[in-house]
Tab-separated table of C-alpha atoms in Angstrom:
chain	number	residue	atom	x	y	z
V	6	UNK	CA	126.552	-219.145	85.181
V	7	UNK	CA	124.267	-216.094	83.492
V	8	UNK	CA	123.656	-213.631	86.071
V	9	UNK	CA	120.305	-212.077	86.510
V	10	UNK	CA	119.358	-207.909	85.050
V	11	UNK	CA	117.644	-206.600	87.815
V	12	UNK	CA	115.499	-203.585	87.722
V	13	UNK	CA	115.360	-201.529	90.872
V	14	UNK	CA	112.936	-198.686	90.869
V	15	UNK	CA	113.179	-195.670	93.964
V	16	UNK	CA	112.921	-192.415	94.043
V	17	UNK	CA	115.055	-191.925	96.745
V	18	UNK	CA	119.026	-191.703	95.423
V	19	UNK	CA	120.802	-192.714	97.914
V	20	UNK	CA	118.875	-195.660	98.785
V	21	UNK	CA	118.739	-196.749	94.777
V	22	UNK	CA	122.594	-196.416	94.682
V	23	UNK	CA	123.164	-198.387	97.818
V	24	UNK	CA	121.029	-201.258	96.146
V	25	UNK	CA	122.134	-200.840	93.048
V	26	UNK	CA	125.698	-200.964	94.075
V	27	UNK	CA	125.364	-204.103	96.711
V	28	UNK	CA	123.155	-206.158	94.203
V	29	UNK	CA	125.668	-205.681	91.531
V	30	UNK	CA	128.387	-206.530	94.438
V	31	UNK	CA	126.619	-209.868	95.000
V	32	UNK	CA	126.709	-210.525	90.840
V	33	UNK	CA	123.763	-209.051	89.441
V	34	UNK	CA	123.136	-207.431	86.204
V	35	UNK	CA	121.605	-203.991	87.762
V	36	UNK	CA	119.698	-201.154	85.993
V	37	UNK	CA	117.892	-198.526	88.010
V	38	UNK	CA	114.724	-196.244	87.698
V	39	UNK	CA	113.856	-193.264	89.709
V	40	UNK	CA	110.094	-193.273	88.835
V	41	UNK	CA	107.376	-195.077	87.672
V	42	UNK	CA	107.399	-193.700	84.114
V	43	UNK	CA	111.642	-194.955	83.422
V	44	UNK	CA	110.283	-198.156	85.284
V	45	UNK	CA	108.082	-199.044	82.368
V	46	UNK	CA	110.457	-197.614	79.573
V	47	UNK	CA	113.612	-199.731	80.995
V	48	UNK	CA	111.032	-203.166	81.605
V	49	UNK	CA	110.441	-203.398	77.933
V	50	UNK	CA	113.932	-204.488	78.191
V	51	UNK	CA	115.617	-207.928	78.997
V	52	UNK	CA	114.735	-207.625	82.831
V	53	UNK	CA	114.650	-210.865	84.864
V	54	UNK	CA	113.373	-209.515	88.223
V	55	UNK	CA	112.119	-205.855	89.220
V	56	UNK	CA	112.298	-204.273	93.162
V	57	UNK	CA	109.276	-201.371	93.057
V	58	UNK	CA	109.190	-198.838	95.615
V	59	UNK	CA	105.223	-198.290	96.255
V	60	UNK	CA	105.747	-195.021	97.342
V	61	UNK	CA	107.096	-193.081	94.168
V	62	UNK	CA	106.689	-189.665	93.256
V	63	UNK	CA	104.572	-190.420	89.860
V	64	UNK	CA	102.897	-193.310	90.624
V	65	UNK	CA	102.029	-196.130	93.042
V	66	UNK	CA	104.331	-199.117	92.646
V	67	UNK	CA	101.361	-201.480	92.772
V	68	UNK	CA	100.168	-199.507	89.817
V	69	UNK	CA	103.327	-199.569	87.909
V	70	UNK	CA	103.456	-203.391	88.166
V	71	UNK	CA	99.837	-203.780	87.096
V	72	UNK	CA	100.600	-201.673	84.109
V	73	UNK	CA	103.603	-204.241	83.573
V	74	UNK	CA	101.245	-207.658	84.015
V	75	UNK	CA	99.137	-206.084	81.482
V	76	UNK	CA	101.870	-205.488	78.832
V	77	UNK	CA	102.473	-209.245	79.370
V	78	UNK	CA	105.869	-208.547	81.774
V	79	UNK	CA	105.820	-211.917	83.887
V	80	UNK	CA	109.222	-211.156	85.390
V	81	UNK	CA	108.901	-211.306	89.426
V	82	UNK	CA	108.450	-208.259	91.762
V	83	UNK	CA	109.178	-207.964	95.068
V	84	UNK	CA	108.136	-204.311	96.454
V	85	UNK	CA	109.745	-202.034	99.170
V	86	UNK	CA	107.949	-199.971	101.382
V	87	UNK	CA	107.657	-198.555	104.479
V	88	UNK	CA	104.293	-199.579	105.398
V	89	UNK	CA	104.272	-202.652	107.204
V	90	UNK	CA	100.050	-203.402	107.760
V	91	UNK	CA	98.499	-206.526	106.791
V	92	UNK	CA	95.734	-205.081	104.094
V	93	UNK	CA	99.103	-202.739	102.224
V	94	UNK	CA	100.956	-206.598	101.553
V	95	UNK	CA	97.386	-207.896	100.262
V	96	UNK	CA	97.137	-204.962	98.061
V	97	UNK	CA	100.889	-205.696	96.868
V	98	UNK	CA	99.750	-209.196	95.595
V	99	UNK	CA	96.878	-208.022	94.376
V	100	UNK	CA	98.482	-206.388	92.228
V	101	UNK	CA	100.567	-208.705	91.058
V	102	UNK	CA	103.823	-208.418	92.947
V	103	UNK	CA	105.154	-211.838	94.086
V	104	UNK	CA	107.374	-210.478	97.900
V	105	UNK	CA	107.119	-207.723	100.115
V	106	UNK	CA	109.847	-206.466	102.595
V	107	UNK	CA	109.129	-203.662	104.494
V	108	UNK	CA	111.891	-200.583	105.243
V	109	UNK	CA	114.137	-200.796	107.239
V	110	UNK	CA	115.434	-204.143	105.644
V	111	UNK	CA	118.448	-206.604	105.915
V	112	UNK	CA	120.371	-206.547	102.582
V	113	UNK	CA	121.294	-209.927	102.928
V	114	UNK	CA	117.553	-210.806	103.634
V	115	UNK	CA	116.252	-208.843	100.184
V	116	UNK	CA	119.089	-210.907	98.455
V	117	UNK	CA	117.909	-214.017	99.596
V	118	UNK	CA	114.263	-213.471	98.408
V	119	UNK	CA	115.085	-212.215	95.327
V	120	UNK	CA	116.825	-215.385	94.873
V	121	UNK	CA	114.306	-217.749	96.102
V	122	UNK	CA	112.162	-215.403	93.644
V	123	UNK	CA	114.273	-215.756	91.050
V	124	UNK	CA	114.606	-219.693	91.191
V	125	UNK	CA	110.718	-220.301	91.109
V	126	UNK	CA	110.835	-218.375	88.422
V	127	UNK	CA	113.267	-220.773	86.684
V	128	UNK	CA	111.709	-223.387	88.885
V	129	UNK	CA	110.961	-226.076	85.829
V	130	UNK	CA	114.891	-225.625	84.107
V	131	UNK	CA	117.022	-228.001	85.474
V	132	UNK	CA	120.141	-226.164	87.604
V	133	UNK	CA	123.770	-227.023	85.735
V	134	UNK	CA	126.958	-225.903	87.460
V	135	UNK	CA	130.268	-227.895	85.443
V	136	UNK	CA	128.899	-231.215	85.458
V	137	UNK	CA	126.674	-231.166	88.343
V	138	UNK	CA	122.813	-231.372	86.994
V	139	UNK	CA	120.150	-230.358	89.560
V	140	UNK	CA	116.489	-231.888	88.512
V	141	UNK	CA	113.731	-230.263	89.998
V	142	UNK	CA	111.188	-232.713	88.382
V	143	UNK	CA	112.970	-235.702	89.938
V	144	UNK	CA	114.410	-234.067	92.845
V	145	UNK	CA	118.079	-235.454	92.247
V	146	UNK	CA	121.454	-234.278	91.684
V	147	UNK	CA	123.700	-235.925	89.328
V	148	UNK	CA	127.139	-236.132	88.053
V	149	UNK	CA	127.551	-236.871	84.721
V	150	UNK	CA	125.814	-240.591	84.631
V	151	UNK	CA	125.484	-241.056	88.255
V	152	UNK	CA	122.257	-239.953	89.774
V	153	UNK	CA	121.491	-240.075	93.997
V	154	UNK	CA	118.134	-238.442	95.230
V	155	UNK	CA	117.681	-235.335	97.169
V	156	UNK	CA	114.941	-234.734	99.758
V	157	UNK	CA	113.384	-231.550	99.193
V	158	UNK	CA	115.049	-229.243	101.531
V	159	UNK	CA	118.481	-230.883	100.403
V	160	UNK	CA	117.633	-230.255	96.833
V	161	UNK	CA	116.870	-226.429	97.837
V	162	UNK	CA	120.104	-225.973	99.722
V	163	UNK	CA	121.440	-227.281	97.299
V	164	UNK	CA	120.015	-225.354	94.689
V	165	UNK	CA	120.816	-222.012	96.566
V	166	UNK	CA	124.309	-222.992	96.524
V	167	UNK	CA	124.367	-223.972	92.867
V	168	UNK	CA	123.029	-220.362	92.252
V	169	UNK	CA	125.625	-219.058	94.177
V	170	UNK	CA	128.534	-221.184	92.986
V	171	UNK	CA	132.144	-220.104	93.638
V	172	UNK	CA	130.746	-217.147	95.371
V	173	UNK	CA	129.611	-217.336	99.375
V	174	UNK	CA	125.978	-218.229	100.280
V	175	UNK	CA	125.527	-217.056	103.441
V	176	UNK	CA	123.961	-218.999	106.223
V	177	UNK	CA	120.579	-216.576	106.391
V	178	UNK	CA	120.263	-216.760	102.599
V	179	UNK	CA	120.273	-220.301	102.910
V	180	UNK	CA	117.449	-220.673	105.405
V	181	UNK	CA	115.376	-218.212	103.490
V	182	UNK	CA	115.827	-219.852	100.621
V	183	UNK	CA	115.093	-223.790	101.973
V	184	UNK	CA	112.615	-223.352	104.650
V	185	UNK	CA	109.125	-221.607	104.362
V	186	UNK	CA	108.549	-218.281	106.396
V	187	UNK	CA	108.358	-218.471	109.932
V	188	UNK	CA	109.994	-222.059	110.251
V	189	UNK	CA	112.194	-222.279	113.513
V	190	UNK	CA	115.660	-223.826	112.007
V	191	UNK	CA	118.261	-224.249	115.039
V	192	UNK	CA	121.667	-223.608	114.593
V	193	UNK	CA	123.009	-226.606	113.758
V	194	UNK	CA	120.098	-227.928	110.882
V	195	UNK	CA	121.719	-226.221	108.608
V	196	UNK	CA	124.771	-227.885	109.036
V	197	UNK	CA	123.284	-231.232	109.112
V	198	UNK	CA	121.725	-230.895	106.317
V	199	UNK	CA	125.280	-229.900	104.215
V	200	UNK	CA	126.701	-232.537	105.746
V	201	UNK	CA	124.096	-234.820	104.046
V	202	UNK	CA	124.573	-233.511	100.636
V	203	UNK	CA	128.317	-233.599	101.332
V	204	UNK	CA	127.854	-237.397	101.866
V	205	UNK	CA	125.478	-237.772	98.575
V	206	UNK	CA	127.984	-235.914	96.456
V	207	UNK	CA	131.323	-237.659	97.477
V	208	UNK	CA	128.891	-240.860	96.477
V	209	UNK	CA	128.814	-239.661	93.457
V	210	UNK	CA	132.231	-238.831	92.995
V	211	UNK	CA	131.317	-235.342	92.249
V	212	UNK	CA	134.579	-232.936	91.649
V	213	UNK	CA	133.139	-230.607	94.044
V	214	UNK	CA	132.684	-229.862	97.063
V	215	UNK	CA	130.472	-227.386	99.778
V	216	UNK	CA	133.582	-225.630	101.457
V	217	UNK	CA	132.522	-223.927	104.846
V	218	UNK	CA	133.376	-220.046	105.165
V	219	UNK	CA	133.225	-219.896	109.003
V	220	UNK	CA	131.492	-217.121	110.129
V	221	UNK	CA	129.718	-217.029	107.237
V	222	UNK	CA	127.912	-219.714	105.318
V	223	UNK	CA	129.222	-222.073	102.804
V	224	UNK	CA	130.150	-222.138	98.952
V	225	UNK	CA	129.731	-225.085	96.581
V	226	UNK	CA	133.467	-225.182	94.499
């Protein structure tokens, strides 16, 4: 599968080498910018999805981004910053950014959102992994002529797996990336719901399977 060029602009260097170095850990193309000037310079580029500190040294993030809606840059945002009030995330859409976490973070939670970002991005592509076809228009999954129907949260578990495949999706990044924010998902409806798509795909007589990494999550092989 192509991975995804990131752009991650902060100022701060240890914090842009921590990201820099798990994103790229977790398969992703990454580039990185320390202000808002380099930010611009290095989006002209092929850049799939940026993460904007608001608070850099030569600029506001949300002004940054602005400047990159403006140049025609539709590539998705999600800004990082410390301030956590209602009217600051308003602001942050306002100006065009599509997420907002707020420091401290989870890395596994940024990596799920930039994900989910990522795939509405992509949202009207159909998802390909070998010969497994994932149709968001019809909502099905396929295998080469045989076709079974996915509900939607299926076909978004499913879909976060596909975008993982061969590497772990863990069980967080799945929830983020099937439920909306603030659902209440109990333990075991994740696993219900794999067990369902396990049952659609050995209908199909897909050669693959969702393998459970206990402890962990689950990877589609």
């Amino acid at each position: 599968m192509t991975e995804f060029r990131l752009l991650v602009v902060e100022d701060d260097t240890e914090l842009r080498s921590l990201l820099m170095r798990g994103l790229g850990e977790e398969g992703f193309d990454v580039v990185g910018a320390a202000d808002g000037g380099a930010a611009l310079r290095l989006a002209d580029g092929d850049v799939d999805a940026l993460v904007i500190d608001i608070g850099l040294p030569d600029a506001d993030g949300r002004d940054v981004c602005q400047a990159l809606r403006a140049r025609g840059i539709e590539a998705p945002v999600l800004f990082l910053s410390a301030a956590d009030a209602m009217t600051d995330r308003l602001a942050g859409f306002g100006a065009g950014g599509d997420d907002y976490v707020t420091k401290p973070f989870h890395f596994d939670e940024l990596v799920a959102r930039l994900r989910a970002l990522l795939r509405r991005a992509g949202a009207d592509a159909a998802t390909k992994v070998g010969r497994l076809r994932l149709d968001p228009v019809t909502h099905a999954v396929s295998w080469d002529d045989r076709s079974a129907p996915l509900t939607p949260t299926e076909f978004r578990v499913l879909a976060a797996l596909a975008a993982r495949s061969e590497a772990v999706a863990r069980r967080r990044e799945l929830v983020l990336a099937a439920w909306p924010d603030g659902a209440i998902v109990h333990q075991n409806t994740l696993d219900q719901y794999v067990a369902r798509l396990r049952r659609k795909l050995r209908g199909l007589d897909a050669e693959v399977e969702i393998e459970t990494v206990h402890g962990v999550g689950y990877t589609l092989r």
